[in-house]
């Protein structure tokens, strides 16, 4: 008797040849590094070098986060991943009233290029790859990073990294949007165009299913809604006059890795196959790099538990293994204490060591796509592909991702899935070790990392000194030029934005100027 997967698809107790009757490996799989990229985007995958081990970190002041980055580099991380605090993510300066109580809490506070300079002090930007989890003001933080690179003597064409820059999923699941969808998509397209000309090695977007999964999306919903968003971005870029093969090679994706190992592996394979066909058949992409779905993975934060937190080490190891067997290009493994607080230095180091054990002590990196041809994996991949395509067709029935968002479709579907999961956990039908089964009476004491509340006053003082010491005239001139560019349909706002930031305008001032032109998004269900 079959059970059901996380996506509600049949999961058979035994798979055999009948599961793949009529199955054509040439069409379904191909070779590693070749269309449809089911087996991975590179011919050698991890046999030559492992994935990029990229640990997500950021808290308090730029100086505190800089110390953590140096610790991670010393521990062997291959790339940095910056977590920003909520005011930075929402386009507010640390001294604005709305930022009270949130400065430096869930990430690092970055108000100006001066904070960005401190954040990367002693870190050569020409030698490290940096990912920045920033969306609505992604262009602002990217330009600050470019300016700091130039100060270090690193030309923009040598900078490598990624900005998340995925605003559509903010309307669906996360909520850190600023502007309405239309100008937000215009800003994303401006970033594509700017980076094609100025920062050609930069990944201009990380189209994210992770946050939708954390909000409750099933694996099928995660890839369907993520790829539907990807299609919307490509359409917007093409409509703005860009050639698909000029920007598509720099698109990247971001997915979750859950503890349901087999379905997660199948999910990654199905996503690659769908995207390759969409890019070739719908958009006419001819460059194989435009057809590749390259992705970063983070282990599932929503599956971490505050109860018996050491058990999270086991969960994260299993999730990380699933990401690797699924062919990820980079990986962040969560720290075991993140359900309680920001990770301690020891917990962050253990999370990185988890990846290093998978890479250097197991044999999964010695052969490409070791599960290819598995009756179970290939059958589950086909099932997930079919389910995701059906959901993508439903999004298209609304008129595309933005129209679906405005109708509340994706959000409703995810909320229904989240409710079902909660009901299963509360009812004991879904086991969570240490929470509803195998519990203990008394939890061991744990001392979490705490952020100094004085940071808010410190950031306000830094802002006051910056505004007092800078020449206000070039700031005003550049912000006015950016407003005028934003009022047009054709000018790229990043060029005057860069001038404003170089003159030491703050991130909040840049976002405020764009709000004056584009307005602020208010969801229909806010009233």
Short mmCIF file of C-alpha atoms in Angstrom, two decimals:
data_model
loop_
_atom_site.label_atom_id
_atom_site.label_comp_id
_atom_site.label_asym_id
_atom_site.label_seq_id
_atom_site.Cartn_x
_atom_site.Cartn_y
_atom_site.Cartn_z
CA UNK A 1 0.00 0.00 0.00
CA UNK A 2 1.47 3.36 -1.05
CA UNK A 3 1.89 6.36 1.26
CA UNK A 4 1.95 10.02 0.27
CA UNK A 5 4.97 12.23 -0.21
CA UNK A 6 5.25 15.81 1.08
CA UNK A 7 3.72 16.91 -2.22
CA UNK A 8 0.79 14.54 -1.78
CA UNK A 9 2.06 12.19 -4.51
CA UNK A 10 2.03 8.38 -4.20
CA UNK A 11 5.16 6.95 -2.63
CA UNK A 12 5.33 3.22 -3.30
CA UNK A 13 6.82 0.73 -0.81
CA UNK A 14 8.71 -0.97 -3.66
CA UNK A 15 9.73 0.37 -7.07
CA UNK A 16 10.75 -1.88 -9.95
CA UNK A 17 11.06 -1.90 -13.74
CA UNK A 18 7.31 -1.38 -14.15
CA UNK A 19 7.66 2.09 -12.59
CA UNK A 20 9.75 3.17 -15.58
CA UNK A 21 7.91 1.35 -18.38
CA UNK A 22 8.45 3.24 -21.61
CA UNK A 23 10.93 5.53 -19.90
CA UNK A 24 13.59 6.95 -22.26
CA UNK A 25 16.85 7.73 -20.45
CA UNK A 26 18.20 9.73 -23.41
CA UNK A 27 15.23 12.11 -23.28
CA UNK A 28 14.72 12.16 -19.53
CA UNK A 29 18.33 12.22 -18.36
CA UNK A 30 20.87 13.03 -21.04
CA UNK A 31 24.48 13.28 -19.94
CA UNK A 32 25.71 15.30 -16.96
CA UNK A 33 26.29 18.87 -18.09
CA UNK A 34 24.06 18.48 -21.15
CA UNK A 35 20.41 19.20 -21.94
CA UNK A 36 18.02 18.69 -20.12
CA UNK A 37 20.56 18.80 -17.23
CA UNK A 38 18.63 16.30 -15.10
CA UNK A 39 21.93 14.79 -13.97
CA UNK A 40 23.53 18.12 -13.12
CA UNK A 41 24.69 21.29 -14.83
CA UNK A 42 28.37 20.34 -15.15
CA UNK A 43 29.90 17.21 -16.72
CA UNK A 44 32.18 16.47 -13.76
CA UNK A 45 30.04 17.96 -10.93
CA UNK A 46 31.91 17.35 -7.63
CA UNK A 47 34.55 14.94 -8.94
CA UNK A 48 36.84 17.89 -9.71
CA UNK A 49 35.90 20.23 -6.86
CA UNK A 50 33.08 20.30 -4.31
CA UNK A 51 30.20 22.72 -4.18
CA UNK A 52 30.77 26.19 -2.70
CA UNK A 53 30.39 26.03 1.07
CA UNK A 54 28.70 29.32 1.84
CA UNK A 55 27.66 30.09 5.43
CA UNK A 56 24.94 32.72 6.00
CA UNK A 57 25.92 35.20 8.71
CA UNK A 58 25.34 38.74 9.85
CA UNK A 59 24.27 40.40 13.09
CA UNK A 60 24.73 43.55 15.11
CA UNK A 61 27.15 46.08 13.68
CA UNK A 62 29.23 45.75 10.55
CA UNK A 63 32.33 45.35 12.75
CA UNK A 64 30.80 42.41 14.66
CA UNK A 65 29.75 40.68 11.46
CA UNK A 66 33.19 41.30 9.94
CA UNK A 67 34.76 39.38 12.84
CA UNK A 68 32.38 36.45 12.20
CA UNK A 69 33.27 36.45 8.48
CA UNK A 70 36.96 36.23 9.31
CA UNK A 71 36.22 33.31 11.67
CA UNK A 72 34.31 31.50 8.90
CA UNK A 73 37.07 32.11 6.36
CA UNK A 74 39.63 30.76 8.83
CA UNK A 75 37.41 27.68 9.32
CA UNK A 76 37.46 26.97 5.58
CA UNK A 77 34.29 28.51 4.14
CA UNK A 78 34.56 29.16 0.40
CA UNK A 79 32.08 32.03 0.13
CA UNK A 80 30.35 34.57 2.32
CA UNK A 81 26.60 35.05 2.65
CA UNK A 82 25.36 38.27 4.23
CA UNK A 83 22.24 38.46 6.40
CA UNK A 84 20.87 42.01 6.73
CA UNK A 85 18.68 43.34 9.51
CA UNK A 86 15.02 44.12 8.91
CA UNK A 87 15.36 47.92 8.50
CA UNK A 88 18.03 47.41 5.82
CA UNK A 89 15.83 44.86 4.04
CA UNK A 90 12.88 47.29 4.07
CA UNK A 91 14.84 50.33 2.88
CA UNK A 92 14.96 52.23 6.17
CA UNK A 93 17.92 53.80 7.96
CA UNK A 94 18.70 52.68 11.50
CA UNK A 95 17.70 56.04 12.99
CA UNK A 96 14.18 56.10 11.50
CA UNK A 97 11.36 55.63 14.04
CA UNK A 98 10.01 52.58 12.22
CA UNK A 99 13.38 50.81 12.74
CA UNK A 100 13.18 51.02 16.53
CA UNK A 101 13.85 47.68 18.21
CA UNK A 102 14.94 45.92 15.01
CA UNK A 103 18.41 47.32 14.34
CA UNK A 104 21.00 44.53 14.07
CA UNK A 105 18.59 41.86 15.32
CA UNK A 106 18.10 39.38 12.44
CA UNK A 107 21.15 40.49 10.49
CA UNK A 108 23.71 43.24 10.12
CA UNK A 109 22.75 46.91 9.91
CA UNK A 110 24.11 48.54 6.73
CA UNK A 111 23.07 52.16 6.28
CA UNK A 112 25.73 53.48 3.93
CA UNK A 113 28.84 52.64 1.96
CA UNK A 114 30.78 53.34 5.16
CA UNK A 115 29.09 50.38 6.89
CA UNK A 116 29.75 48.22 3.83
CA UNK A 117 33.42 49.19 3.98
CA UNK A 118 33.66 48.07 7.62
CA UNK A 119 31.71 44.87 6.86
CA UNK A 120 34.41 43.70 4.41
CA UNK A 121 37.49 45.17 6.04
CA UNK A 122 40.45 42.86 5.51
CA UNK A 123 38.53 40.67 3.07
CA UNK A 124 39.79 40.96 -0.54
CA UNK A 125 36.66 41.27 -2.67
CA UNK A 126 38.52 40.15 -5.77
CA UNK A 127 39.17 36.76 -4.18
CA UNK A 128 35.93 35.95 -2.32
CA UNK A 129 32.45 35.23 -3.67
CA UNK A 130 29.72 37.03 -1.71
CA UNK A 131 26.01 36.32 -1.62
CA UNK A 132 23.69 38.99 -0.24
CA UNK A 133 20.17 38.12 0.91
CA UNK A 134 18.56 41.39 -0.05
CA UNK A 135 15.57 41.99 -2.29
CA UNK A 136 13.65 45.27 -2.58
CA UNK A 137 16.81 47.38 -2.00
CA UNK A 138 19.08 44.78 -3.64
CA UNK A 139 20.37 47.30 -6.17
CA UNK A 140 21.42 49.63 -3.35
CA UNK A 141 23.49 47.02 -1.51
CA UNK A 142 25.03 45.75 -4.77
CA UNK A 143 26.24 49.24 -5.64
CA UNK A 144 27.65 49.76 -2.14
CA UNK A 145 29.58 46.50 -2.58
CA UNK A 146 30.87 47.64 -5.98
CA UNK A 147 32.03 50.95 -4.49
CA UNK A 148 33.92 49.17 -1.70
CA UNK A 149 35.49 46.87 -4.27
CA UNK A 150 36.69 49.88 -6.23
CA UNK A 151 38.17 51.34 -3.04
CA UNK A 152 40.11 48.08 -2.66
CA UNK A 153 41.35 48.40 -6.24
CA UNK A 154 39.13 45.59 -7.53
CA UNK A 155 37.49 46.45 -10.87
CA UNK A 156 33.80 45.64 -11.16
CA UNK A 157 34.43 43.00 -13.81
CA UNK A 158 36.32 40.91 -11.24
CA UNK A 159 33.62 40.91 -8.58
CA UNK A 160 31.77 37.61 -8.13
CA UNK A 161 28.70 36.85 -6.08
CA UNK A 162 24.93 37.01 -5.99
CA UNK A 163 22.17 39.31 -4.84
CA UNK A 164 18.86 37.65 -4.11
CA UNK A 165 16.89 40.46 -5.83
CA UNK A 166 13.79 38.21 -6.01
CA UNK A 167 10.93 40.56 -5.23
CA UNK A 168 8.04 38.39 -6.43
CA UNK A 169 8.45 35.82 -3.66
CA UNK A 170 8.31 38.69 -1.15
CA UNK A 171 4.70 39.33 -2.18
CA UNK A 172 3.95 35.59 -1.88
CA UNK A 173 5.68 34.51 1.32
CA UNK A 174 8.15 36.83 3.00
CA UNK A 175 6.86 40.39 3.04
CA UNK A 176 9.98 42.57 2.72
CA UNK A 177 8.71 44.46 -0.32
CA UNK A 178 8.79 48.23 -0.79
CA UNK A 179 7.40 49.18 -4.18
CA UNK A 180 4.44 47.81 -6.20
CA UNK A 181 5.15 44.87 -8.54
CA UNK A 182 5.49 46.80 -11.83
CA UNK A 183 8.27 49.21 -10.77
CA UNK A 184 9.86 46.40 -8.75
CA UNK A 185 10.14 44.28 -11.90
CA UNK A 186 11.54 47.30 -13.73
CA UNK A 187 14.21 47.63 -11.03
CA UNK A 188 15.10 43.93 -11.38
CA UNK A 189 15.49 44.38 -15.15
CA UNK A 190 17.68 47.45 -14.53
CA UNK A 191 19.96 45.26 -12.38
CA UNK A 192 20.17 42.66 -15.18
CA UNK A 193 21.14 45.36 -17.67
CA UNK A 194 23.58 47.10 -15.35
CA UNK A 195 25.43 43.92 -14.40
CA UNK A 196 25.63 42.76 -18.02
CA UNK A 197 27.51 45.98 -18.76
CA UNK A 198 29.38 46.67 -15.53
CA UNK A 199 29.64 43.53 -13.30
CA UNK A 200 29.50 40.64 -15.80
CA UNK A 201 30.48 37.86 -13.37
CA UNK A 202 27.74 38.75 -10.88
CA UNK A 203 24.64 36.57 -10.48
CA UNK A 204 21.91 39.16 -10.83
CA UNK A 205 19.10 37.28 -9.08
CA UNK A 206 18.56 34.24 -6.91
CA UNK A 207 15.01 33.19 -7.70
CA UNK A 208 13.92 31.72 -4.41
CA UNK A 209 11.70 28.85 -3.46
CA UNK A 210 13.30 28.62 -0.02
CA UNK A 211 11.09 31.18 1.67
CA UNK A 212 7.94 29.74 0.15
CA UNK A 213 8.96 26.32 1.47
CA UNK A 214 9.62 27.81 4.91
CA UNK A 215 6.10 29.30 4.78
CA UNK A 216 4.64 25.84 4.12
CA UNK A 217 4.94 25.14 0.38
CA UNK A 218 5.26 21.49 -0.65
CA UNK A 219 8.22 20.49 -2.86
CA UNK A 220 5.97 20.59 -5.94
CA UNK A 221 4.67 24.06 -5.00
CA UNK A 222 8.19 25.24 -4.22
CA UNK A 223 9.56 24.50 -7.69
CA UNK A 224 6.35 25.41 -9.53
CA UNK A 225 5.95 28.87 -8.01
CA UNK A 226 9.70 29.55 -8.16
CA UNK A 227 9.97 28.68 -11.83
CA UNK A 228 6.78 30.65 -12.58
CA UNK A 229 8.46 33.67 -10.96
CA UNK A 230 11.55 32.97 -13.05
CA UNK A 231 9.46 33.03 -16.21
CA UNK A 232 8.00 36.41 -15.18
CA UNK A 233 11.49 37.87 -14.68
CA UNK A 234 12.67 36.61 -18.06
CA UNK A 235 9.58 38.05 -19.77
CA UNK A 236 10.14 41.42 -18.08
CA UNK A 237 13.79 41.50 -19.11
CA UNK A 238 13.01 40.56 -22.71
CA UNK A 239 10.25 43.19 -22.80
CA UNK A 240 12.78 45.80 -21.65
CA UNK A 241 14.89 45.06 -24.74
CA UNK A 242 17.44 42.58 -23.38
CA UNK A 243 18.43 39.52 -25.41
CA UNK A 244 17.76 36.33 -23.44
CA UNK A 245 21.27 34.94 -23.89
CA UNK A 246 22.74 38.22 -22.63
CA UNK A 247 21.28 37.90 -19.13
CA UNK A 248 19.97 34.35 -18.61
CA UNK A 249 23.41 32.78 -17.92
CA UNK A 250 23.60 34.91 -14.74
CA UNK A 251 20.21 33.82 -13.35
CA UNK A 252 20.42 31.57 -10.32
CA UNK A 253 17.95 29.88 -7.99
CA UNK A 254 17.61 29.15 -4.26
CA UNK A 255 15.87 26.11 -2.80
CA UNK A 256 15.36 24.42 0.55
CA UNK A 257 16.60 20.96 1.53
CA UNK A 258 14.22 19.09 3.84
CA UNK A 259 14.76 15.85 5.74
CA UNK A 260 12.63 13.93 3.20
CA UNK A 261 15.75 12.91 1.34
CA UNK A 262 14.36 11.05 -1.67
CA UNK A 263 11.71 13.61 -2.60
CA UNK A 264 14.18 16.47 -2.25
CA UNK A 265 16.67 14.80 -4.60
CA UNK A 266 13.87 14.22 -7.11
CA UNK A 267 12.72 17.85 -6.70
CA UNK A 268 16.08 19.28 -7.71
CA UNK A 269 16.29 16.99 -10.75
CA UNK A 270 12.75 17.87 -11.89
CA UNK A 271 13.42 21.61 -11.50
CA UNK A 272 16.49 21.44 -13.74
CA UNK A 273 14.62 19.54 -16.43
CA UNK A 274 11.62 21.90 -16.46
CA UNK A 275 13.75 25.07 -16.57
CA UNK A 276 15.93 23.79 -19.41
CA UNK A 277 12.88 23.14 -21.57
CA UNK A 278 11.22 26.45 -20.67
CA UNK A 279 14.31 28.44 -21.60
CA UNK A 280 14.90 26.56 -24.85
CA UNK A 281 11.33 26.16 -26.04
CA UNK A 282 9.55 29.29 -24.76
CA UNK A 283 12.36 31.84 -24.85
CA UNK A 284 14.55 30.44 -27.60
CA UNK A 285 17.71 30.41 -25.48
CA UNK A 286 20.57 28.86 -27.45
CA UNK A 287 23.44 29.30 -25.02
CA UNK A 288 23.51 26.14 -22.85
CA UNK A 289 24.32 28.34 -19.83
CA UNK A 290 20.97 30.08 -20.34
CA UNK A 291 19.22 26.70 -20.06
CA UNK A 292 21.03 25.62 -16.87
CA UNK A 293 19.25 25.88 -13.54
CA UNK A 294 22.11 26.68 -11.18
CA UNK A 295 21.05 26.85 -7.55
CA UNK A 296 22.05 27.48 -3.97
CA UNK A 297 20.55 25.37 -1.20
CA UNK A 298 19.95 26.07 2.46
CA UNK A 299 18.88 23.42 4.91
CA UNK A 300 15.35 23.78 6.26
CA UNK A 301 15.18 26.32 9.06
CA UNK A 302 11.52 25.54 9.64
CA UNK A 303 12.44 21.95 10.57
CA UNK A 304 14.85 23.03 13.32
CA UNK A 305 13.51 22.61 16.85
CA UNK A 306 14.20 24.52 20.03
CA UNK A 307 13.59 21.29 21.96
CA UNK A 308 16.68 19.03 22.16
CA UNK A 309 18.50 21.37 19.75
CA UNK A 310 21.48 19.02 19.30
CA UNK A 311 19.16 16.75 17.27
CA UNK A 312 19.24 19.51 14.65
CA UNK A 313 22.81 18.46 13.85
CA UNK A 314 21.42 15.15 12.56
CA UNK A 315 18.63 16.85 10.63
CA UNK A 316 21.04 19.28 8.98
CA UNK A 317 23.46 16.51 7.99
CA UNK A 318 20.62 14.62 6.30
CA UNK A 319 19.35 17.75 4.56
CA UNK A 320 22.83 18.71 3.39
CA UNK A 321 23.37 15.24 1.96
CA UNK A 322 20.11 15.55 0.02
CA UNK A 323 21.24 18.86 -1.47
CA UNK A 324 24.53 17.35 -2.58
CA UNK A 325 22.92 14.24 -4.08
CA UNK A 326 20.48 16.60 -5.82
CA UNK A 327 23.34 18.53 -7.47
CA UNK A 328 23.48 21.89 -5.69
CA UNK A 329 26.11 24.48 -6.70
CA UNK A 330 26.45 25.98 -3.23
CA UNK A 331 25.18 25.11 0.21
CA UNK A 332 24.48 26.71 3.57
CA UNK A 333 23.98 24.32 6.46
CA UNK A 334 22.03 25.77 9.37
CA UNK A 335 23.50 25.87 12.85
CA UNK A 336 21.87 23.62 15.42
CA UNK A 337 20.89 26.53 17.68
CA UNK A 338 19.13 28.72 15.10
CA UNK A 339 15.66 27.80 16.36
CA UNK A 340 16.63 29.58 19.58
CA UNK A 341 18.78 32.54 18.55
CA UNK A 342 21.48 33.73 16.18
CA UNK A 343 24.15 30.99 15.97
CA UNK A 344 27.14 31.05 18.27
CA UNK A 345 30.65 30.83 16.83
CA UNK A 346 30.88 27.13 17.81
CA UNK A 347 27.50 26.27 16.29
CA UNK A 348 28.40 28.04 13.03
CA UNK A 349 31.70 26.15 12.86
CA UNK A 350 29.94 22.81 13.42
CA UNK A 351 27.51 23.63 10.59
CA UNK A 352 30.43 24.20 8.23
CA UNK A 353 32.15 21.02 9.45
CA UNK A 354 29.00 19.11 8.47
CA UNK A 355 29.55 20.10 4.85
CA UNK A 356 33.23 19.30 5.04
CA UNK A 357 32.53 15.78 6.32
CA UNK A 358 30.10 15.15 3.44
CA UNK A 359 32.63 16.50 0.94
CA UNK A 360 35.82 14.91 2.21
CA UNK A 361 34.90 11.86 4.29
CA UNK A 362 32.05 10.35 2.26
CA UNK A 363 32.27 8.98 -1.27
CA UNK A 364 29.32 10.90 -2.76
CA UNK A 365 31.67 13.30 -4.55
CA UNK A 366 33.58 10.55 -6.37
CA UNK A 367 31.00 9.88 -9.07
CA UNK A 368 28.53 12.14 -10.84
CA UNK A 369 24.82 11.75 -10.00
CA UNK A 370 25.11 8.38 -8.24
CA UNK A 371 21.32 7.87 -8.03
CA UNK A 372 20.67 8.18 -11.78
CA UNK A 373 18.51 5.33 -13.03
CA UNK A 374 17.11 4.47 -9.61
CA UNK A 375 13.58 3.16 -10.04
CA UNK A 376 12.40 5.22 -7.06
CA UNK A 377 14.27 8.45 -7.81
CA UNK A 378 13.43 8.56 -11.51
CA UNK A 379 9.76 7.73 -10.88
CA UNK A 380 9.52 10.42 -8.18
CA UNK A 381 11.28 12.91 -10.46
CA UNK A 382 8.72 12.30 -13.20
CA UNK A 383 5.82 12.61 -10.73
CA UNK A 384 7.16 15.88 -9.32
CA UNK A 385 7.74 17.26 -12.80
CA UNK A 386 4.14 16.51 -13.75
CA UNK A 387 2.74 18.03 -10.54
CA UNK A 388 4.88 21.17 -10.86
CA UNK A 389 3.91 21.69 -14.50
CA UNK A 390 0.24 21.43 -13.57
CA UNK A 391 0.67 24.14 -10.93
CA UNK A 392 2.64 26.31 -13.36
CA UNK A 393 -0.22 25.99 -15.84
CA UNK A 394 -2.63 27.20 -13.16
CA UNK A 395 -0.41 30.26 -12.61
CA UNK A 396 -0.48 30.88 -16.37
CA UNK A 397 -4.29 30.67 -16.30
CA UNK A 398 -4.24 33.79 -14.11
CA UNK A 399 -2.00 35.54 -16.63
CA UNK A 400 1.39 34.80 -15.08
CA UNK A 401 3.07 35.10 -11.69
CA UNK A 402 2.24 38.75 -11.00
CA UNK A 403 -1.43 38.29 -11.87
CA UNK A 404 -1.50 35.18 -9.68
CA UNK A 405 0.07 37.13 -6.81
CA UNK A 406 -2.49 39.93 -7.18
CA UNK A 407 -5.27 37.32 -7.07
CA UNK A 408 -3.67 35.69 -4.01
CA UNK A 409 -3.36 32.29 -5.70
CA UNK A 410 0.16 31.21 -4.68
CA UNK A 411 -0.26 32.55 -1.15
CA UNK A 412 -3.54 30.65 -0.66
CA UNK A 413 -2.07 27.39 -1.91
CA UNK A 414 0.92 27.68 0.43
CA UNK A 415 -1.22 28.61 3.42
CA UNK A 416 -3.39 25.55 2.88
CA UNK A 417 -0.31 23.32 2.83
CA UNK A 418 1.09 24.98 5.95
CA UNK A 419 -2.19 24.46 7.79
CA UNK A 420 -2.21 20.77 6.87
CA UNK A 421 1.34 20.29 8.17
CA UNK A 422 0.48 22.01 11.44
CA UNK A 423 -2.59 19.83 11.87
CA UNK A 424 -0.53 16.69 11.26
CA UNK A 425 2.10 17.69 13.82
CA UNK A 426 -0.46 18.74 16.44
CA UNK A 427 -2.43 15.55 15.87
CA UNK A 428 0.64 13.31 16.12
CA UNK A 429 0.29 12.01 12.55
CA UNK A 430 3.64 13.60 11.61
CA UNK A 431 6.53 12.80 13.96
CA UNK A 432 8.92 15.54 15.01
CA UNK A 433 11.55 14.00 17.25
CA UNK A 434 11.79 15.82 20.55
CA UNK A 435 8.56 17.76 19.98
CA UNK A 436 5.64 15.33 19.78
CA UNK A 437 7.59 12.09 20.21
CA UNK A 438 10.73 11.03 22.09
CA UNK A 439 10.51 14.07 24.34
CA UNK A 440 12.38 14.70 27.59
CA UNK A 441 11.07 16.27 30.77
CA UNK A 442 13.81 18.85 31.34
CA UNK A 443 15.75 20.61 28.59
CA UNK A 444 19.45 21.31 29.15
CA UNK A 445 20.26 25.00 29.69
CA UNK A 446 21.55 26.88 26.66
CA UNK A 447 23.19 30.30 26.50
CA UNK A 448 22.32 31.94 23.17
CA UNK A 449 24.22 34.64 21.33
CA UNK A 450 22.77 38.02 22.29
CA UNK A 451 22.88 41.25 20.30
CA UNK A 452 23.87 44.33 22.30
CA UNK A 453 20.82 46.66 22.42
CA UNK A 454 23.19 49.63 22.34
CA UNK A 455 23.77 49.01 18.62
CA UNK A 456 20.72 51.11 17.72
CA UNK A 457 22.15 54.22 19.37
CA UNK A 458 25.59 53.48 17.88
CA UNK A 459 24.17 53.27 14.35
CA UNK A 460 22.22 56.50 14.88
CA UNK A 461 25.43 58.23 15.97
CA UNK A 462 27.26 56.93 12.87
CA UNK A 463 24.48 58.28 10.66
CA UNK A 464 24.55 61.66 12.36
CA UNK A 465 28.33 61.92 11.83
CA UNK A 466 27.98 60.87 8.20
CA UNK A 467 25.32 63.48 7.42
CA UNK A 468 27.27 66.19 9.23
CA UNK A 469 30.56 65.45 7.45
CA UNK A 470 29.40 64.87 3.86
CA UNK A 471 28.81 67.51 1.19
CA UNK A 472 25.01 67.62 0.88
CA UNK A 473 24.95 69.20 -2.61
CA UNK A 474 26.15 66.17 -4.65
CA UNK A 475 23.85 63.90 -2.63
CA UNK A 476 20.82 66.05 -3.46
CA UNK A 477 21.87 66.35 -7.11
CA UNK A 478 22.29 62.58 -7.54
CA UNK A 479 19.02 61.74 -5.76
CA UNK A 480 17.18 64.23 -7.99
CA UNK A 481 18.72 62.61 -11.06
CA UNK A 482 17.63 59.19 -9.80
CA UNK A 483 14.06 60.44 -9.30
CA UNK A 484 13.98 61.76 -12.87
CA UNK A 485 15.29 58.43 -14.19
CA UNK A 486 12.64 56.56 -12.18
CA UNK A 487 9.90 58.73 -13.73
CA UNK A 488 10.85 57.46 -17.21
CA UNK A 489 10.18 53.99 -18.57
CA UNK A 490 13.57 53.57 -20.21
CA UNK A 491 16.39 55.01 -18.08
CA UNK A 492 18.40 52.74 -15.82
CA UNK A 493 18.12 54.07 -12.27
CA UNK A 494 21.29 52.29 -11.08
CA UNK A 495 23.64 54.84 -12.64
CA UNK A 496 22.37 57.91 -10.71
CA UNK A 497 21.84 55.62 -7.70
CA UNK A 498 25.54 54.75 -7.77
CA UNK A 499 26.43 58.44 -7.89
CA UNK A 500 24.22 59.12 -4.86
CA UNK A 501 25.76 56.29 -2.83
CA UNK A 502 29.28 57.35 -3.82
CA UNK A 503 28.41 60.80 -2.47
CA UNK A 504 27.47 59.01 0.78
CA UNK A 505 23.70 59.03 0.48
CA UNK A 506 22.21 56.46 2.84
CA UNK A 507 20.24 53.41 1.80
CA UNK A 508 17.16 54.85 3.45
CA UNK A 509 17.48 58.11 1.52
CA UNK A 510 17.73 56.23 -1.78
CA UNK A 511 14.67 54.09 -1.02
CA UNK A 512 12.71 57.12 0.18
CA UNK A 513 13.41 58.94 -3.08
CA UNK A 514 12.15 55.98 -5.11
CA UNK A 515 9.06 55.67 -2.89
CA UNK A 516 8.23 59.27 -3.80
CA UNK A 517 8.07 58.26 -7.47
CA UNK A 518 6.85 54.65 -7.41
CA UNK A 519 4.81 54.56 -4.22
CA UNK A 520 4.67 51.84 -1.58
CA UNK A 521 2.97 48.48 -2.09
CA UNK A 522 0.00 47.73 0.15
CA UNK A 523 -1.49 44.22 -0.29
CA UNK A 524 -5.21 43.97 -0.98
CA UNK A 525 -5.79 41.89 2.17
CA UNK A 526 -4.18 44.55 4.42
CA UNK A 527 -7.56 46.16 5.11
#
